[in-house]
Short mmCIF file of C-alpha atoms in Angstrom, two decimals:
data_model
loop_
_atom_site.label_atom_id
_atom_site.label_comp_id
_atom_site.label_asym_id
_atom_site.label_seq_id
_atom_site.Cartn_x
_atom_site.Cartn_y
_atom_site.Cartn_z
CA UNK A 1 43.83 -42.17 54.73
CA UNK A 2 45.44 -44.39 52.37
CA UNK A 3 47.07 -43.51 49.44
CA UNK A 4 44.66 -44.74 47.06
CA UNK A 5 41.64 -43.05 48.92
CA UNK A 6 43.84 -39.78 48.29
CA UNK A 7 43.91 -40.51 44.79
CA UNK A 8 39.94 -40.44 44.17
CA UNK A 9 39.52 -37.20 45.77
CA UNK A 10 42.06 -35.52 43.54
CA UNK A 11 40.59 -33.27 41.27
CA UNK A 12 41.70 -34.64 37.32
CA UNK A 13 42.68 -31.49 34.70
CA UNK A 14 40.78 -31.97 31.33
CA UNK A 15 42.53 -33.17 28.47
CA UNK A 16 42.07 -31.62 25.54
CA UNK A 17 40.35 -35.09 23.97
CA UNK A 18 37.63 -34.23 26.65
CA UNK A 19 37.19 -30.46 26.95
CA UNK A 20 33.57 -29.52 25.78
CA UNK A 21 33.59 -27.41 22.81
CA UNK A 22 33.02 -23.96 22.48
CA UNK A 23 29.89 -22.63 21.99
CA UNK A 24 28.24 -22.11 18.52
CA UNK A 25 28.90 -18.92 16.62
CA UNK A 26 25.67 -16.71 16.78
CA UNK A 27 24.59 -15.56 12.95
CA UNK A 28 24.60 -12.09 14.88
CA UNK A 29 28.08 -12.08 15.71
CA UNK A 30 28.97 -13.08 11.51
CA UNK A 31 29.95 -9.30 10.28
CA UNK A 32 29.50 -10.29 6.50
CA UNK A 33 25.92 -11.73 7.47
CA UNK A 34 25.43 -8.73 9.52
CA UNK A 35 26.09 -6.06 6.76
CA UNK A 36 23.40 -7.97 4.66
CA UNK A 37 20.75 -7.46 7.66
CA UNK A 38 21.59 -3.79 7.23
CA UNK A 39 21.76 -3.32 3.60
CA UNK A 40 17.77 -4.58 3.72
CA UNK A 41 17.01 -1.16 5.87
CA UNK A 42 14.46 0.79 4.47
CA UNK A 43 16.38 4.04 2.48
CA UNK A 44 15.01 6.54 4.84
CA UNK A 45 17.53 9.01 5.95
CA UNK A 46 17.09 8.15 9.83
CA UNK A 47 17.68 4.15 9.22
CA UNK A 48 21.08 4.41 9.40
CA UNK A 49 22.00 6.74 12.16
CA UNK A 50 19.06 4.63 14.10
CA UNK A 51 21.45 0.85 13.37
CA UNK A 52 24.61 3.32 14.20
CA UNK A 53 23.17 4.28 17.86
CA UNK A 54 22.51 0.16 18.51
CA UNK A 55 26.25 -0.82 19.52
CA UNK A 56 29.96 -0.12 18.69
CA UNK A 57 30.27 -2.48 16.07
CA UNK A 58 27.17 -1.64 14.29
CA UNK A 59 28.20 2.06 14.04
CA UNK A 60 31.83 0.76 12.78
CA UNK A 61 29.26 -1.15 10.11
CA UNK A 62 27.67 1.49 8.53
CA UNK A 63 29.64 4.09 8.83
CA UNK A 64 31.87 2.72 6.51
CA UNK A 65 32.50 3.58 2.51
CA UNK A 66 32.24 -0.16 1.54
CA UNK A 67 28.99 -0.15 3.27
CA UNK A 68 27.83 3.44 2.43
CA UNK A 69 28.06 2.54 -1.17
CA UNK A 70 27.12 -1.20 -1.53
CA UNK A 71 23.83 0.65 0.56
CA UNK A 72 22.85 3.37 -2.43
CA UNK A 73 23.33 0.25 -5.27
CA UNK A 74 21.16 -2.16 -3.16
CA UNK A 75 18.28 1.04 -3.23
CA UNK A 76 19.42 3.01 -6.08
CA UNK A 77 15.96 2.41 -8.48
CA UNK A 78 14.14 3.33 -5.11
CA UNK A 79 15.36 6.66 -3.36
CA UNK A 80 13.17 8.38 -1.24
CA UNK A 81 11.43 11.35 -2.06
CA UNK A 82 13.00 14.50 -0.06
CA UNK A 83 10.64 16.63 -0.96
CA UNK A 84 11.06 19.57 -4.08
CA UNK A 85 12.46 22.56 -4.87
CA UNK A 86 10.88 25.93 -6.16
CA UNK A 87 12.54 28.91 -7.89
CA UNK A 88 11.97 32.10 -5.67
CA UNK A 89 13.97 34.42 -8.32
CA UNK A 90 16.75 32.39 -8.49
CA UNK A 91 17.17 31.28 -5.44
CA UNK A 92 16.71 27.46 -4.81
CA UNK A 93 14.32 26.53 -1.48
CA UNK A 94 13.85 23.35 -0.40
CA UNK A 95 10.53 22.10 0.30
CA UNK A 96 10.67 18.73 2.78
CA UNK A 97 7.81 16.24 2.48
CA UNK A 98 8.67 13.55 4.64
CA UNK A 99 7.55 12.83 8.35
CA UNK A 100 9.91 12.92 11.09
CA UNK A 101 12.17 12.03 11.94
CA UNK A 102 13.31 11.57 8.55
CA UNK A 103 12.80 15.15 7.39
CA UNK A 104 15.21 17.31 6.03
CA UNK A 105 14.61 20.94 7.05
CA UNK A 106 14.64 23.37 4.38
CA UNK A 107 17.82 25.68 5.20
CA UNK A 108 19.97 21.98 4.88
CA UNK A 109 19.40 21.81 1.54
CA UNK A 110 18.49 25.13 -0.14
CA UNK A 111 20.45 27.40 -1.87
CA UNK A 112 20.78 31.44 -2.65
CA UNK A 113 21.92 33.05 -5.04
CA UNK A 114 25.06 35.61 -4.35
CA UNK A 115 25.48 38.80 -5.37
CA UNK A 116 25.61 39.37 -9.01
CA UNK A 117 24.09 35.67 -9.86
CA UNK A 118 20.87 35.29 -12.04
CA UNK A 119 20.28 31.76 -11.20
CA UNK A 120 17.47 29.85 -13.27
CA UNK A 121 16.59 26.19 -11.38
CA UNK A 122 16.30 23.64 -14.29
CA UNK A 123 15.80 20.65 -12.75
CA UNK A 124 16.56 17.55 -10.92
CA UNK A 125 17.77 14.16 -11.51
CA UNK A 126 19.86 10.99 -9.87
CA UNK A 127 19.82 13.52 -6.85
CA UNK A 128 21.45 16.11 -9.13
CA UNK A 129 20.18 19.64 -9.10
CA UNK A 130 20.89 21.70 -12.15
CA UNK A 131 20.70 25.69 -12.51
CA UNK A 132 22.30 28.20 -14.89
CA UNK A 133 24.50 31.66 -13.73
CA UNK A 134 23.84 33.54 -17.33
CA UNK A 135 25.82 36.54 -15.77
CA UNK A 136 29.01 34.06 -15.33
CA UNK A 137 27.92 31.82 -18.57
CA UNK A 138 28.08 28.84 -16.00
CA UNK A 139 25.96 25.68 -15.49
CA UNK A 140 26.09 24.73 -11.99
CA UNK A 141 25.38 21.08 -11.74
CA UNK A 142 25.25 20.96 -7.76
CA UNK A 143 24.68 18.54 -5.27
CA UNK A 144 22.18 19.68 -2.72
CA UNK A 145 23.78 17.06 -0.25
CA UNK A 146 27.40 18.39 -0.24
CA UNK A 147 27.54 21.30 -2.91
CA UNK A 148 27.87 22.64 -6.78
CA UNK A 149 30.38 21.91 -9.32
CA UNK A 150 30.50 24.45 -12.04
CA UNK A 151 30.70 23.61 -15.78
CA UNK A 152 31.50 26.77 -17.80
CA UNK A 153 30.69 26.72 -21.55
CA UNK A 154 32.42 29.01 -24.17
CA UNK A 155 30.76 32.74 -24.86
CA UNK A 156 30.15 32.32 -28.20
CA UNK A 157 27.70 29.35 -27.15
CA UNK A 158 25.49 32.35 -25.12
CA UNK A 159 26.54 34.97 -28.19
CA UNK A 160 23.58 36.99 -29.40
CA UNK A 161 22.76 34.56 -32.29
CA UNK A 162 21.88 31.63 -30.28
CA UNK A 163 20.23 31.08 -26.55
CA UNK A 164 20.28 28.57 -24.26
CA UNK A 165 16.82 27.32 -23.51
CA UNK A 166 16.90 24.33 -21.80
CA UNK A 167 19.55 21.29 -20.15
CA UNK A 168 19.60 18.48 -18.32
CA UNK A 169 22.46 16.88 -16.22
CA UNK A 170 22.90 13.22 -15.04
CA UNK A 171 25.09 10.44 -13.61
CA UNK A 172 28.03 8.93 -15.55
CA UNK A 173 26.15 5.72 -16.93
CA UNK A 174 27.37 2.67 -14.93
CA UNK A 175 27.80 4.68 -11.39
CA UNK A 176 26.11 4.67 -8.51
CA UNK A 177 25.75 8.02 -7.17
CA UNK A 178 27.93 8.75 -4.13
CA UNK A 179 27.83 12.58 -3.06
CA UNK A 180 30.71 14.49 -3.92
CA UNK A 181 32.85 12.01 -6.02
CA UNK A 182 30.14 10.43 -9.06
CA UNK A 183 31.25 12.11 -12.70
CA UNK A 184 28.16 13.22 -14.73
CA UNK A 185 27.17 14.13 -18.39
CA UNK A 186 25.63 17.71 -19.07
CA UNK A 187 23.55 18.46 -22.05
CA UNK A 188 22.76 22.20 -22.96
CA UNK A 189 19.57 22.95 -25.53
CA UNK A 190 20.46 26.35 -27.07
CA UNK A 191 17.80 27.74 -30.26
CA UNK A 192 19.73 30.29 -32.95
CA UNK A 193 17.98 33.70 -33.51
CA UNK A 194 14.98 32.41 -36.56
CA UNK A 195 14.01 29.90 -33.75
CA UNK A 196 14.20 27.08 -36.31
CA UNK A 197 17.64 25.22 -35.36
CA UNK A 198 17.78 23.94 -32.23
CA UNK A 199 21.17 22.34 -31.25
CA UNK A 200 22.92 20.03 -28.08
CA UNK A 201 25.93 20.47 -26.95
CA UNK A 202 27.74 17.99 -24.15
CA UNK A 203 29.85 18.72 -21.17
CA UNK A 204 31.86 15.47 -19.28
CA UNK A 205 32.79 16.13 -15.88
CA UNK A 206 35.70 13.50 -16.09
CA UNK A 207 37.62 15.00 -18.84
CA UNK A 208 35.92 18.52 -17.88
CA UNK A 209 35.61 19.41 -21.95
CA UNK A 210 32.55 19.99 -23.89
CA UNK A 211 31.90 18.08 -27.14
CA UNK A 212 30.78 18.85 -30.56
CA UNK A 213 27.64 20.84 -31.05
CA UNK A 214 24.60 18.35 -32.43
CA UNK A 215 22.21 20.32 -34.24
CA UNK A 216 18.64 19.61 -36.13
CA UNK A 217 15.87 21.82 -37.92
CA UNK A 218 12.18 22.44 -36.72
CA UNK A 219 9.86 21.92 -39.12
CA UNK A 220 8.07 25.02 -37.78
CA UNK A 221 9.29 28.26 -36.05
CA UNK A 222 10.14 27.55 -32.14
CA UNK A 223 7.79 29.91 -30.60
CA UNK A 224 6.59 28.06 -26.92
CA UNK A 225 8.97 26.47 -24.01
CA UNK A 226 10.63 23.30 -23.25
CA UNK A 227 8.79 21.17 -21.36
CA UNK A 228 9.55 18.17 -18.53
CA UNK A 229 12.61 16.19 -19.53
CA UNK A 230 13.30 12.39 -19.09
CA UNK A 231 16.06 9.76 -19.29
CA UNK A 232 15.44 6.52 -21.58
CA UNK A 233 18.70 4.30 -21.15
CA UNK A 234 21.41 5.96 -22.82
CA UNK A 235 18.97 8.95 -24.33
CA UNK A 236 18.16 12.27 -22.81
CA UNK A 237 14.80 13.70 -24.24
CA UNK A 238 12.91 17.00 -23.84
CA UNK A 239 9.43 17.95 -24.61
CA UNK A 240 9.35 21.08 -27.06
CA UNK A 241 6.04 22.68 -26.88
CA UNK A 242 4.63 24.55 -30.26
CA UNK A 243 5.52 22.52 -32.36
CA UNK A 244 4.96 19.95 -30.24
CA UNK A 245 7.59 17.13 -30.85
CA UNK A 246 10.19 15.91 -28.74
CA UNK A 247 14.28 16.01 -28.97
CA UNK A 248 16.05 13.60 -27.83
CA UNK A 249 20.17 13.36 -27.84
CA UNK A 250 21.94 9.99 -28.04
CA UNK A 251 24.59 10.48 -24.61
CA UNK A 252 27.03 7.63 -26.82
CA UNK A 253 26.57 8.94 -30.37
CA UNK A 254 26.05 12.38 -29.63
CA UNK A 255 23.24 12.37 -32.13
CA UNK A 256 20.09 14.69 -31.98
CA UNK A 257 16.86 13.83 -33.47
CA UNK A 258 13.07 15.31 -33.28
CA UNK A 259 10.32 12.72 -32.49
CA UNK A 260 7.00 13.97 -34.36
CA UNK A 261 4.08 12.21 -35.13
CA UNK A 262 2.25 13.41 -31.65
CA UNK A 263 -0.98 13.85 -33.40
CA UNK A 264 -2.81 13.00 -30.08
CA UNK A 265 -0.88 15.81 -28.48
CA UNK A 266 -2.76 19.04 -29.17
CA UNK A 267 -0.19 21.66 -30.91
CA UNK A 268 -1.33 24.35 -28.55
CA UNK A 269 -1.46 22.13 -25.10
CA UNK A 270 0.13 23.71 -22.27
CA UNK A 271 3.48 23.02 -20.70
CA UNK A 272 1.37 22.22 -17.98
CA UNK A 273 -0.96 19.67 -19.44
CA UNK A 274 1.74 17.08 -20.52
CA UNK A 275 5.00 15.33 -19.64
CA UNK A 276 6.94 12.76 -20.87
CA UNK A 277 8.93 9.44 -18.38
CA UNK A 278 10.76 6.15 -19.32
CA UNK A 279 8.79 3.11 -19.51
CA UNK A 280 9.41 -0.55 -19.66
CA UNK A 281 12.00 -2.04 -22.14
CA UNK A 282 13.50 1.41 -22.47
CA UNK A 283 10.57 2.95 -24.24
CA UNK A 284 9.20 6.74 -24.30
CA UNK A 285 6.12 7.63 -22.49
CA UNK A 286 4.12 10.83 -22.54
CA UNK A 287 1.35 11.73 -20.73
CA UNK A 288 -1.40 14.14 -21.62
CA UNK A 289 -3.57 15.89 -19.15
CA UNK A 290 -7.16 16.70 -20.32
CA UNK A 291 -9.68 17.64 -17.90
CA UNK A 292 -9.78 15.27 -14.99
CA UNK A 293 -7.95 12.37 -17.04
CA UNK A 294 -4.20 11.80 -17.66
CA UNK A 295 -3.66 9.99 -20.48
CA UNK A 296 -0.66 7.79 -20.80
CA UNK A 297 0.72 7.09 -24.51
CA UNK A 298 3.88 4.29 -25.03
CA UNK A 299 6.01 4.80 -28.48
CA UNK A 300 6.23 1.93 -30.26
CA UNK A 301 9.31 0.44 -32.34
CA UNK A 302 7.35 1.55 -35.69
CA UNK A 303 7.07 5.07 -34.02
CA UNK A 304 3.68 5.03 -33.28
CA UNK A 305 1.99 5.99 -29.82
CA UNK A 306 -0.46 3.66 -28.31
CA UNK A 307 -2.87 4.36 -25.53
CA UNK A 308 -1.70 2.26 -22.72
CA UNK A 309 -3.76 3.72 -19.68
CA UNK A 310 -6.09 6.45 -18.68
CA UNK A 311 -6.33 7.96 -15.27
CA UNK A 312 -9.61 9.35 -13.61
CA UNK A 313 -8.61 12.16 -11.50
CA UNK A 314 -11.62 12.38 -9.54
CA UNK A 315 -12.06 8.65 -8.66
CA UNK A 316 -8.12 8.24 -7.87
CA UNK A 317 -7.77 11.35 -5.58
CA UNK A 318 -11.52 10.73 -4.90
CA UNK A 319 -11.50 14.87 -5.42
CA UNK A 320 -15.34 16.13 -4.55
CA UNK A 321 -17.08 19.19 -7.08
CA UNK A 322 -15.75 22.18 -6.60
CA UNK A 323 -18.31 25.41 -6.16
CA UNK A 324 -15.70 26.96 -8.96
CA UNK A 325 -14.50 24.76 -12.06
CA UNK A 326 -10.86 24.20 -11.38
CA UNK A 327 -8.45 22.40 -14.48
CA UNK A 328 -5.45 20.30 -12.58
CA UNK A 329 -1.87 21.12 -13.63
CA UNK A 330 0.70 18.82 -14.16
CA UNK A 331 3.98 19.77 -12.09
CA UNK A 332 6.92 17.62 -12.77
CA UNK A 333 7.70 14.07 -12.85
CA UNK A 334 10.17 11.86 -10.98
CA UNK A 335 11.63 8.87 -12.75
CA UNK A 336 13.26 7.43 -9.59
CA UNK A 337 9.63 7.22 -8.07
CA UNK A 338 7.65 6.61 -11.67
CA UNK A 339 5.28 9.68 -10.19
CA UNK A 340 3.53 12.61 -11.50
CA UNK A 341 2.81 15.62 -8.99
CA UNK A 342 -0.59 17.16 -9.80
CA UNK A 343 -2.06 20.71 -8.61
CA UNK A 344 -5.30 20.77 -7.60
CA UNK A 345 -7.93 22.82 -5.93
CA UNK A 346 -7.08 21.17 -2.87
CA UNK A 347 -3.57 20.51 -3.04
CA UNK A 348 -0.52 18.96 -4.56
CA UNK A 349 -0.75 15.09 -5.06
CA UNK A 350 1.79 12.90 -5.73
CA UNK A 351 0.69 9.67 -7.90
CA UNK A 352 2.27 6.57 -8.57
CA UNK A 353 2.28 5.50 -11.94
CA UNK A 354 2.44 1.65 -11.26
CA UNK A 355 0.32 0.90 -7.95
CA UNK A 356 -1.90 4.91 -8.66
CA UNK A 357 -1.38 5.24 -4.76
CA UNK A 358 -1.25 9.00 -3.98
CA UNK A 359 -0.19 11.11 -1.32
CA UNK A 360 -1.31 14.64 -0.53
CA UNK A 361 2.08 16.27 -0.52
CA UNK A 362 0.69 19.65 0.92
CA UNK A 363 -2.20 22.04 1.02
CA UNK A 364 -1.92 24.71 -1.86
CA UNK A 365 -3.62 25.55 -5.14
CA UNK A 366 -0.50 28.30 -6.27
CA UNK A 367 2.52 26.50 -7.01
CA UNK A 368 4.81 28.66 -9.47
CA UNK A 369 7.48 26.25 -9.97
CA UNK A 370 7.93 22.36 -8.63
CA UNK A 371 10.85 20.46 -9.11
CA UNK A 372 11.17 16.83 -7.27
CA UNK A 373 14.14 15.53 -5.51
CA UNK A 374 14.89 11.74 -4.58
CA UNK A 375 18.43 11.22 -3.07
CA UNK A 376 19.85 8.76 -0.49
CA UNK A 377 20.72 11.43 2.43
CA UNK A 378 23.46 10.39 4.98
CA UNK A 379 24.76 13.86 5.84
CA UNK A 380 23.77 13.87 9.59
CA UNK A 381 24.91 10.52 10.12
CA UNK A 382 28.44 10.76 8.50
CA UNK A 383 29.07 14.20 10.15
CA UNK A 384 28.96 12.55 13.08
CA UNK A 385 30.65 9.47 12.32
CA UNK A 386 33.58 11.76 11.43
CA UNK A 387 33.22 13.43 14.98
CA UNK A 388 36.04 13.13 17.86
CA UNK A 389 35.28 10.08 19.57
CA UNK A 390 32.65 7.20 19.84
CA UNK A 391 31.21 8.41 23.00
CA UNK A 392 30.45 11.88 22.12
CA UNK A 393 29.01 10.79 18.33
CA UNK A 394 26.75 8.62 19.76
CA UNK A 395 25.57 10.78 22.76
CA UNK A 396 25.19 13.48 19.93
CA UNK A 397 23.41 11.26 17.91
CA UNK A 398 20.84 9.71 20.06
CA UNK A 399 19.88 13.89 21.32
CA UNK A 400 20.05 14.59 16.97
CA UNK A 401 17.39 11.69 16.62
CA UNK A 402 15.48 12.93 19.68
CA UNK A 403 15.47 16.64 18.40
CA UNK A 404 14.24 15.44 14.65
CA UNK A 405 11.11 13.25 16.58
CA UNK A 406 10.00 15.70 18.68
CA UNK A 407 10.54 19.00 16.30
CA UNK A 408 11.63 18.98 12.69
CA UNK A 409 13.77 16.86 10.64
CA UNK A 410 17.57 15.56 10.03
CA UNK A 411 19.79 18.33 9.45
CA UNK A 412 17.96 20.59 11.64
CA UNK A 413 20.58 23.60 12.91
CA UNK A 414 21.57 23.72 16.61
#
């Protein structure tokens, strides 16, 4: 064989002018693109310990405080609704009202008093629970998700002159809420002795000091309850039953005012019958329960109320005649979800405001206390994402979303 014939049978290396090119970067493999895939996941507290049991690198995605937080500001005007609290003598029990496996079981988040305690559950908002210890003249501002944080307030604020009838606790404005690290404002609603002044005073967690006492004058002796509170923007407002009018405290000024004029509102209506939300364009709402029909009033910028929608009961829960008469009872309110929680002879409904689609939370006509709670809850999934190793967590996580399927909820005790 010649040498020439030798030299068409030997092989030629590629040069680099003619080496194909590599293959095309999949959108999948793009981390950045990725994490906005993920962010989109509905706010359900299963979504992301389902994405964390898909692969290695999606766990090493969300599990991470970037992530964790850019995921509660994506979803922060939508939480989901956990379910609601009651006040069993001061102790705090969780009700859950979601499906698995996204429930939360009640032990996870409920809480009992101690010995010595006199708890009083207040309320709930930007998944903030707030009770007061009168025996240790504390306001306990606590975070169902990973615990309280005590605010104490000077003695002579409880003294025997004045007492503390009301409060309401929120996020630092401009922060998303991340458990366990988010600062928050505190507002406590104390009345003096002839029922007549009613006063504010403010606690911020950042500085951990209370502010100046804000006080204003009833036109008429105090002689009912505080009713539902809201947030509008920067204001905090409560609904004062007999007289009915409603305070509201400027959080920036630190300025308290009484809204009257609520002639629609009858002076002796029921705790029960009325509550008051935010609305569009950072105006006051207040709805009125009468019968089978919620009425829902707007305050104007002259500081009138206009009618701005009436709800039929009976066509929206499509509620049949009862053999007894039965009057509904207004519950609470959640801003987060814009939805009222009604009692009725068949039930407890939640309704949203905006689309009136309802839900039938739970079979019951005796509900002694009801108080909502919407948070973002990651607990099971970043327990284990702080575990020993990747194996184990994962193995631990797929039998933790098996368990919650088949049997209860996330957070359920092994």
């Amino acid at each position: 064989m010649g040498e020439d014939s030798v030299a068409r049978h030997r092989p030629h290396s590629c040069s680099p002018e003619t080496s194909p090119p590599p293959p095309p970067r999949s959108p999948a493999d793009d981390d950045d693109l990725l994490s906005e895939i993920l962010l989109r996941l509905p706010p359900q507290p299963s979504s992301l310990l389902r994405a964390s049991l898909v692969c290695k690198r999606w766990r090493r995605l969300v599990a991470g405080p970037v992530f964790l937080r850019r995921f509660r500001a994506h979803h922060h005007r939508s939480p989901p609704l956990l379910g609601f609290f009651i006040d069993d003598y001061g102790d705090a029990l969780f009700t859950p009202t979601l499906d698995p496996p996204n429930r939360i079981t009640a032990e996870r988040l409920s809480l009992r008093q101690g010995p010595g305690e006199r708890l009083s559950f207040l309320g709930c908002r930007h998944a903030l629970a707030l009770l007061l210890n009168r025996p240790r003249l504390e306001a306990l501002v606590w975070d169902p998700v990973t615990g309280p944080a005590a605010a104490p307030w000077r003695s002579h604020r409880n003294s025997p002159s004045t007492k503390v009838i009301s409060s309401a606790a929120a996020a630092d404005d401009g922060h998303v809420h991340v458990h366990g690290n988010c600062p928050f404002k505190l507002a406590l609603v104390f009345i003096d002795n002839g029922r007549t002044q009613i006063s504010v005073c403010l606690y911020d967690s950042e500085s951990g000091t209370w502010g100046d006492i804000a006080s204003t004058t009833l036109v008429t002796q105090w002689t009912s309850s505080v009713g539902t509170s809201t947030m509008v923007g920067n204001v905090l407002c409560w609904l004062i039953h007999r007289p009915i009018c409603i305070l509201e405290f400027n959080l920036d000024k630190q300025i308290l005012s009484v809204i009257g004029g609520l002639a629609h509102v009858p002076d002796n209506s029921r705790p029960s019958s009325s509550f008051i939300f935010p609305m569009e364009d950072s105006k006051l709402g207040i709805g009125i329960l009468s019968g089978q029909r919620i009425r829902l009033w707007e305050r104007m910028a002259n500081s009138e109320w206009l009618l701005r929608r009436t709800l039929e009961l009976e066509k929206i829960l499509s509620l049949k005649p009862q053999a007894e008469p039965w009057r509904p009872v207004v519950l609470g309110f959640a801003e987060e979800s814009n939805a009222v929680f009604v009692l009725t002879a068949i039930g407890v409904f939640m309704i949203q405001l905006d689309s009136l689609q309802f839900r039938n939370l739970f079979e019951s006509n005796f509900v002694t206390s009801f108080y909502p709670y919407t948070s973002f809850y990651t607990a099971a999934f970043l327990n284990m994402a702080e575990g020993p190793g990747e194996a184990s967590t994962t193995a631990e996580g797929r039998q933790k979303l098996e368990e919650n399927e088949g049997q209860g909820g996330v957070g359920t005790e092994t």
